[in-house]
Amino acid sequence: MRDNKTLYLVCNAHLDLVWQWEWHESLAEALSTFRIAAAFCETYDGFIFNHNEAKLYQWIEEYDPPLFQKIQDLVQKGKWHIMGGWYLQPDCVMSSGESIFRQMEKGLNYFREKFGCRPRTAINVDSFGHDRGLVQLLLKSGYTSYLVGRPSLEVCKAPGPDFLWEGYDGTCIPVHLAAEGYNSGLGKVRRKLEYYRRQEGTDNSVLALWGIGNHGGGPSKEDLDEISLLQKEWEKEGVQLIHSTPEMYFDSISGSELPLFDREIGPSMPGCYTSQVRIKQTHCLLENMLYQTEKLLAAAEIFTGMEGDWESLKQAEEILLFNEFHDILPGTSVQRAEDAALREMGGAISLLEKEKTRAFMHLCRQTEKLEPGVIPIFACNPHPWPVKAVLECEFQLQDQGWDYTYTDFEVRYQGEVIPSQLEKEGSSIPLDWRKRLVFMADIPPFATAALYAYPKVLTGKPELPQTIESEIRLEGSGGELIIDKKSGLISSYRIDGISLFCPGAARLVVIADNEDPWGMTVNSFPEIIGEFTPASPEQAGKICGLDKAIDPVHIIEHGPVRTVVEAIFLYKRSAAIVHYKFQPITNKLDLEIHLQWNEPNHMVKLSLPTPWKNAECWGQKMLGRARLYENGTENVSQKWISVCNDKLGLTILNRGSYGSSFENGELRLTLLRSPAYTAHPIDDRIILPQDRFLSRIDIGERSFLFSIHGGERECQLNTADKEAAVYNEAPFARSYFTNAGKPTAGGNIKIDEEQIQLLCLKRTDAGYLIHLYNSSSQPRKIRFTFIEREIMVELDPFELKAFHYSQGILEPCGLITLQDTL
């Protein structure tokens, strides 16, 4: 019986840039793999080698120029195929849409410049899941198809290996899910191809990935000789084996009726959403600081004429993109790779801090003649809408306060006194000298506002409120927070008389876990085996490093801007210090959690039970939002989660905490896990040696930040993206004595609709690039003001649009601009 089938053989050599090794080992393996592959391309007629990831080619170009030139020649001859076209294979669920776009843009421009080509099929065969926001980015970047390798069809519920994938914005792209794996063992190609032969395929076409992988290798002489024999043997039976590319396969099924799939391609390995939390938090900080600094630098150039150091920002961007690699950001690399990533991202943050400060100082203008002792403070809003926010600013008094008096301040903005208070400064010198001023201000769009702090000398530091009752009750403008002193937990959090939490909220629960950082064998973490409980006064004193007992639940800051309640907890050898920061003006509740964690193979979740048993759980996704799993399955979302009933909503913003679970109205935010590094389950084998100490992930002190607010359901969902952007690319304040002058032209970059986000504003070779994104599920027509231009922009639900500004002309442009080839 004849099969009448075509197997499109795509030879590749999967090589993780970082995993069980650091980058320099991948460099060495890439040199070896590419040399061998190039030799086989020249030796075997018809053979095509496929490889993606621009970063690897950059290494070849730098370390072996003759080999790089040989590959360029092979590409021109069609013997070597540039596959995928991205900078590398990143994480595709926690990275933002703007970051993923830049992965595409950087890779495509590199391959266009160096090889004169642009792939049509995007490739991410090893990334742990794929968000639906990718669809819009792929199509607007010129891709016509997408090849992925994870998770299995059974896990993601896809209708088959080939399907039409629908994004949040309603656009679709053909996808092939190669869940059988991207590689084949040395000398085992026949076994892999026999598997493919048994597959039905789409229109009798089957995509067959092969090649030695997981640490390079690619083709081998033994396997190529075996394929030559199989081509002759199977052709007699109606099966063709064709050395090919992903594009050739997708072209063969281009007229097929593919089933529609409108879900994420996931979840996959849910432990990755939490493992190595410092990597995730540092990535989040770097990502947000890069985009904020770009905006401020562009504004400073436009408004003041300064010249920005955009090369430093490009260096920081490259570091960001490298550390989005799918074994770095998900936390599945070895410890020395984690250390290297933290060092590298920290260096990028330092580069950005310099340029951010330079831009900020150029934007500051002192508009009043100051009296002696008055402190000028400049508050910067890098967003295109007005923002009301709590800001902090530290500064030094001119004189050291040796006389036991206490200097307080009254903050004025535009001549009016605004809410402010002093809180504990970062240093601990027992003099009235260093100050941390906390204030709430309304800052216009894209403006740097001048405020002035007027000193007033008191006879002593004001006393904090006493809390001898059984609860701490904090009231705001329509809101109320009650902390139970016995449990240290939230008894009640109400807005407009409506309860948003059940009693006992903010419980830190300890979950049974194991050594596996991927979470390969589970889809949820349901088993609570303990929880943090309040420390005794004696224990609280020891945790704080004091020689006396203290109340484990007490107020540490108080004023018109916010009250901060500190609660101290213990679990076995671990401690937790929770700061509840309640803002009476806005009714927002910020949580700051410091974990001193020392429990291997366990997980910590923050429990936030709501009174709504039939509630829905929504989360921010890449260029979209989605209803999350509500059965205890581990979820992944980006900067916000909302729990909603039919009328109300509760929104939690985060800074680098992506994992969560939700069931029966209870939201559990996953804080950390402590598995071993790269501990990989294989059948029933014992994973770890049982005769020694091995370091575990996230043992030590870790900190977490959340901001919580509630209200009407649709308002919460519609403003969540804006609030998350403000929380992550936060307005900031600093004290400078600048030259007097007129204010900079604030308000000249603005959007009249808060659901439209300015994701990107940066300089290009020919002007400035702008990305606008509609975070709403409804179409929007908005007024966009940029310097002296004002245009009306129409955006479909969850649509991303690009604009270019140069010499007074503001106009739409393509999302990706490819450079000319050399």
Tab-separated table of C-alpha atoms in Angstrom, residues 88 99 111 128 143 146 174 272 276 371 390 420 473 479 494 505 543 551 561 608 615 632 686 716 775 778 808:
chain	number	residue	atom	x	y	z
A	88	LEU	CA	16.823	34.550	20.108
A	99	SER	CA	9.929	43.394	24.150
A	111	PHE	CA	19.624	38.929	8.976
A	128	PHE	CA	7.533	27.309	27.457
A	143	TYR	CA	5.427	36.679	9.206
A	146	TYR	CA	4.674	30.150	13.220
A	174	PRO	CA	-1.136	29.327	10.651
A	272	CYS	CA	8.612	28.595	35.340
A	276	GLN	CA	14.256	32.426	40.309
A	371	GLU	CA	13.557	81.547	50.427
A	390	VAL	CA	2.228	58.950	45.861
A	420	SER	CA	2.644	65.186	52.577
A	473	ARG	CA	-8.793	50.564	61.850
A	479	GLY	CA	-12.786	53.273	52.184
A	494	ARG	CA	-14.098	48.022	52.150
A	505	ALA	CA	-6.826	38.053	53.797
A	543	ILE	CA	13.719	39.321	63.969
A	551	ASP	CA	4.397	44.407	69.290
A	561	VAL	CA	-0.756	60.443	52.549
A	608	LEU	CA	-6.488	36.960	48.981
A	615	ALA	CA	-16.191	35.252	40.611
A	632	GLY	CA	-6.721	25.978	40.849
A	686	ILE	CA	16.113	10.018	41.733
A	716	GLN	CA	-11.525	48.126	37.081
A	775	SER	CA	-5.889	48.083	25.914
A	778	GLN	CA	-13.787	48.058	22.313
A	808	GLY	CA	6.825	68.489	12.358
